[in-house]
Short mmCIF file of N, CA and C in Angstrom, two decimals:
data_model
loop_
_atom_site.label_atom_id
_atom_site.label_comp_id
_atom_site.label_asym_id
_atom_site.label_seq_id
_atom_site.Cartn_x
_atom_site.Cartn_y
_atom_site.Cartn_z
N UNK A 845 -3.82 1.55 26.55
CA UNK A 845 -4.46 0.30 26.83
C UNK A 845 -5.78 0.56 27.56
N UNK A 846 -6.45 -0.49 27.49
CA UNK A 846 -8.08 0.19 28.04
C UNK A 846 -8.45 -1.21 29.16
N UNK A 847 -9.09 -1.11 30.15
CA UNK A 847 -9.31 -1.58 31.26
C UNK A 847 -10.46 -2.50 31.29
N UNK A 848 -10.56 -3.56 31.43
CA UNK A 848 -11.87 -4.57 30.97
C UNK A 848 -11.92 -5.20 32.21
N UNK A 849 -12.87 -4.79 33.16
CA UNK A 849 -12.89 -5.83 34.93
C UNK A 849 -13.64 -7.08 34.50
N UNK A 850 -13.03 -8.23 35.66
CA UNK A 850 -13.61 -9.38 35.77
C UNK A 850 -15.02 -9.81 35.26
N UNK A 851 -15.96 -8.57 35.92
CA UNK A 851 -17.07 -8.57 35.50
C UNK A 851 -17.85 -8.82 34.37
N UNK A 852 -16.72 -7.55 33.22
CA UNK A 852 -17.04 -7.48 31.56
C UNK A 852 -16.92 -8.85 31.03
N UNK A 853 -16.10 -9.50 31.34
CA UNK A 853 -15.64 -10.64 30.78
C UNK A 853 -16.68 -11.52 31.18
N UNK A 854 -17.32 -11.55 32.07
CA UNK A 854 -18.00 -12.69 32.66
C UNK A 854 -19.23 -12.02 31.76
N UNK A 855 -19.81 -11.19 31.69
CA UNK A 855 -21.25 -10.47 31.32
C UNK A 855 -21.15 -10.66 29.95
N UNK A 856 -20.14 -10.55 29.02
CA UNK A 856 -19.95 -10.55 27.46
C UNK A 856 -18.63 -11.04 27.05
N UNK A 857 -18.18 -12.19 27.15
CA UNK A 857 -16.84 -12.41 26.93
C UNK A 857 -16.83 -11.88 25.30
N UNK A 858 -17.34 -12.54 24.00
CA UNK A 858 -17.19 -12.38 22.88
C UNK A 858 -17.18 -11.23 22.86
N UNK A 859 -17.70 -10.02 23.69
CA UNK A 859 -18.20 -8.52 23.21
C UNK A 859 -16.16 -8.04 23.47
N UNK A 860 -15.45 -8.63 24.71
CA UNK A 860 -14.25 -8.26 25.22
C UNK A 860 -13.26 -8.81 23.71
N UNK A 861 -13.45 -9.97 23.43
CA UNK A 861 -12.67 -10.79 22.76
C UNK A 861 -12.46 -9.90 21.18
N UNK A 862 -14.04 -9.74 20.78
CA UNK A 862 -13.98 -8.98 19.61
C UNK A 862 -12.95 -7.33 19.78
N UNK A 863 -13.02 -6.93 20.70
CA UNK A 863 -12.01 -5.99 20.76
C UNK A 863 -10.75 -6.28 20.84
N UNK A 864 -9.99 -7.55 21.45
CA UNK A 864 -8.80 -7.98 21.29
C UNK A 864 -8.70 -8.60 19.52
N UNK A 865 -9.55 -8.76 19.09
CA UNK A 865 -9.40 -8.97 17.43
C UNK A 865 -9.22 -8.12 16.94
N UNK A 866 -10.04 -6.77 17.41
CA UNK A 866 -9.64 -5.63 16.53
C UNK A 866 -8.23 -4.89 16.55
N UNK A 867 -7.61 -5.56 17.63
CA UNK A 867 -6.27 -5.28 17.82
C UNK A 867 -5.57 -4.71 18.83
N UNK A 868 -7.39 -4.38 19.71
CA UNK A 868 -6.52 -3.60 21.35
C UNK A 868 -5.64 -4.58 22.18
N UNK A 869 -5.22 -3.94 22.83
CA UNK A 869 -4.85 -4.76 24.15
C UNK A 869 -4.97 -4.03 25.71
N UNK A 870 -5.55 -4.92 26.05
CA UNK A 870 -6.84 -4.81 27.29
C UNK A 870 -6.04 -5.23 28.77
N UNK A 871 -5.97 -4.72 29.56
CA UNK A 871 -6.03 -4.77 31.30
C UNK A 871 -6.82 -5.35 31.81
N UNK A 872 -6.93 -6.41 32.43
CA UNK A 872 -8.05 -6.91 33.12
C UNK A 872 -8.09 -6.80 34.59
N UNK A 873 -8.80 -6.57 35.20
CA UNK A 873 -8.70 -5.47 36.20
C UNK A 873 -9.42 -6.11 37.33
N UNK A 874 -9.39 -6.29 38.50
CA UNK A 874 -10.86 -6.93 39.24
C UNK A 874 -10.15 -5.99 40.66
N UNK A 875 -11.00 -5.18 40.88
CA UNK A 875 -11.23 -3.64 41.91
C UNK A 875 -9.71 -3.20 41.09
N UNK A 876 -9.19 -2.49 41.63
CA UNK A 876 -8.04 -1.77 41.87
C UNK A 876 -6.54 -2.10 41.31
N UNK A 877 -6.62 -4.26 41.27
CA UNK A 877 -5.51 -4.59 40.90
C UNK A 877 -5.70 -5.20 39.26
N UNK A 878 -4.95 -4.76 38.62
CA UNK A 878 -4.60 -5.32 37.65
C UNK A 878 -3.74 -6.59 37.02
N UNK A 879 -4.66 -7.69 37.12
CA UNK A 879 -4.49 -9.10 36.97
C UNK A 879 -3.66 -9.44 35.79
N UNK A 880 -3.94 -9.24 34.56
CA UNK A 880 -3.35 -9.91 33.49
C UNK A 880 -3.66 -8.32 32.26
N UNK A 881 -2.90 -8.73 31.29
CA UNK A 881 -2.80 -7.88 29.94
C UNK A 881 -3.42 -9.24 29.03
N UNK A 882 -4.34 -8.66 28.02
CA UNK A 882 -4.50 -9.29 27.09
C UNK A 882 -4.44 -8.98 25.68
N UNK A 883 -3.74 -9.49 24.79
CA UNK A 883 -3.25 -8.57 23.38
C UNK A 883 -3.25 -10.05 22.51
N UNK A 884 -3.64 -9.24 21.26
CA UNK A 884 -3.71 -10.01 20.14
C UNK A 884 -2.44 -10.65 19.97
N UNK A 885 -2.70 -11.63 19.71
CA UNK A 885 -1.07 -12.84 19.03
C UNK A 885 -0.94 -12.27 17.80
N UNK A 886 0.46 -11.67 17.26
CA UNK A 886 1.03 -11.90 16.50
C UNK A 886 1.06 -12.76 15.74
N UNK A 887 1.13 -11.94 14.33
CA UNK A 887 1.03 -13.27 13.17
C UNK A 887 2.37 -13.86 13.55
N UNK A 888 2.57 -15.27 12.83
CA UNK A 888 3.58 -16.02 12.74
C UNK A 888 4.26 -15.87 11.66
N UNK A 889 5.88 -15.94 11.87
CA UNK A 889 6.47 -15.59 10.55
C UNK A 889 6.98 -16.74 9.66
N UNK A 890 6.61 -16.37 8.80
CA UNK A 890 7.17 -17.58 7.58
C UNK A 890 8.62 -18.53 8.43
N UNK A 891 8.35 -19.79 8.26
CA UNK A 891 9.77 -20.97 8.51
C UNK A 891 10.90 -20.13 7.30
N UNK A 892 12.30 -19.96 7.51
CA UNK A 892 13.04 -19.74 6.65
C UNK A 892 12.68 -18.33 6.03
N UNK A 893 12.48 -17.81 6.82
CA UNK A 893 12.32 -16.05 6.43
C UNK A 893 13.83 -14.77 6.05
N UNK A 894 14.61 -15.99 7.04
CA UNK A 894 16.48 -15.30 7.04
C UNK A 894 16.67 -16.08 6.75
N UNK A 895 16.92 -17.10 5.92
CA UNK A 895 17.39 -18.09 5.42
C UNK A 895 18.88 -17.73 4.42
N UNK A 896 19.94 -18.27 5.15
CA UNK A 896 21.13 -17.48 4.46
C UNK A 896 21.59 -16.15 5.21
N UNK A 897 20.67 -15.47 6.29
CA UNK A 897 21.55 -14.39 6.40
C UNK A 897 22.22 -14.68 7.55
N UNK A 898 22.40 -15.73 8.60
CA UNK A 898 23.33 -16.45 9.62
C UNK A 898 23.35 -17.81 9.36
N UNK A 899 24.60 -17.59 9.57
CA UNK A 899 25.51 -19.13 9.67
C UNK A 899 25.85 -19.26 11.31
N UNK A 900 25.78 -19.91 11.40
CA UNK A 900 25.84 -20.90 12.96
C UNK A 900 27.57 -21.35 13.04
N UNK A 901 28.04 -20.43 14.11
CA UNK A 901 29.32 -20.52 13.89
C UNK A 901 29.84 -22.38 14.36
N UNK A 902 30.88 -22.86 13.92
CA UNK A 902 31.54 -24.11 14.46
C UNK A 902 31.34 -24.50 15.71
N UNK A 903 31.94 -23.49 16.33
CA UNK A 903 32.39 -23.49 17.83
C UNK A 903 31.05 -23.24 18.44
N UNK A 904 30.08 -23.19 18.06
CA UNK A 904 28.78 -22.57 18.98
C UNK A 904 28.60 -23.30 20.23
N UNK A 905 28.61 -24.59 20.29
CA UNK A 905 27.93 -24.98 21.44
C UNK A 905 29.37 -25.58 22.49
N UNK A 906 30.56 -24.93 21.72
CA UNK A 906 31.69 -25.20 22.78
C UNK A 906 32.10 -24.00 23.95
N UNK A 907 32.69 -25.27 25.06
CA UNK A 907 32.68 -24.44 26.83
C UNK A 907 33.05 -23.13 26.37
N UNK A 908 32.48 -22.12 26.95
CA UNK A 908 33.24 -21.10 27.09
C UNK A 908 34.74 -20.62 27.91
N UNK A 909 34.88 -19.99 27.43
CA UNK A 909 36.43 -19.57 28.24
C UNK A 909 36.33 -19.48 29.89
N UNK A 910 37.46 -19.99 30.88
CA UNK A 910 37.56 -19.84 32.28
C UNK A 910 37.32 -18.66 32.28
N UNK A 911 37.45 -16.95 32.05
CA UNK A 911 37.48 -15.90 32.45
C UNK A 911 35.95 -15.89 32.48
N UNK A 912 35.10 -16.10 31.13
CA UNK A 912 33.76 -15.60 31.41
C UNK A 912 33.47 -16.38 32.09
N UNK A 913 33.51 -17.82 31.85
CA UNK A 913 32.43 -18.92 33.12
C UNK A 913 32.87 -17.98 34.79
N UNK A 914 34.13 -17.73 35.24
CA UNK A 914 34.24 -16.76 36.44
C UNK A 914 33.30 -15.82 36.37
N UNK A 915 33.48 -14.73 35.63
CA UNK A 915 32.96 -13.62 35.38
C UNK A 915 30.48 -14.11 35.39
N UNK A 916 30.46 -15.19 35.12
CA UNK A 916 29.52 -15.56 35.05
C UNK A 916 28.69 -15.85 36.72
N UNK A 917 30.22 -16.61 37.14
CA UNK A 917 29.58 -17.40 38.55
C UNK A 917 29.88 -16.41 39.77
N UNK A 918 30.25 -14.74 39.27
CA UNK A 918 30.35 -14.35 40.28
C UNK A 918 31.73 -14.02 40.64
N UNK A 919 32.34 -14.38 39.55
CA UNK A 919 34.16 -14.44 40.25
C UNK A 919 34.81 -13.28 39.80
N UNK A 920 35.58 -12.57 39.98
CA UNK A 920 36.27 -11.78 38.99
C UNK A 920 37.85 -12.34 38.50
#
């Protein structure tokens, strides 16, 4: 990853941006600390791409069992 300070951004944003198009992903940096990561978005994937390869079981959105809800809240 390559390091782009506050500064760069303020002096040439498009010059920073065009490098996140080309696909880097950049550190933005202001002295010493490193503020944020910036990286290209991911394409989006087609709606219905697994379509057919899960089924959504019956029971999905029913309570779970007393042992795990314990096991969840801490209980054994």
């Amino acid at each position: 990853m390559l390091a782009v300070t506050l500064e760069e951004i303020q002096r040439d944003p498009r010059a920073v941006l065009e490098r996140v198009r080309l696909g880097q992903t950049l550190l933005l940096t202001e002295g010493e600390e490193i503020l944020a990561e910036i990286k290209p978005v991911k394409k989006q994937r087609p709606i219905g791409l697994s379509k057919g390869r899960f089924v959504v079981p019956g029971d999905f959105d029913a309570p779970l069992p007393d042992e795990i809800l314990k096991r969840l809240q801490g209980g054994e």
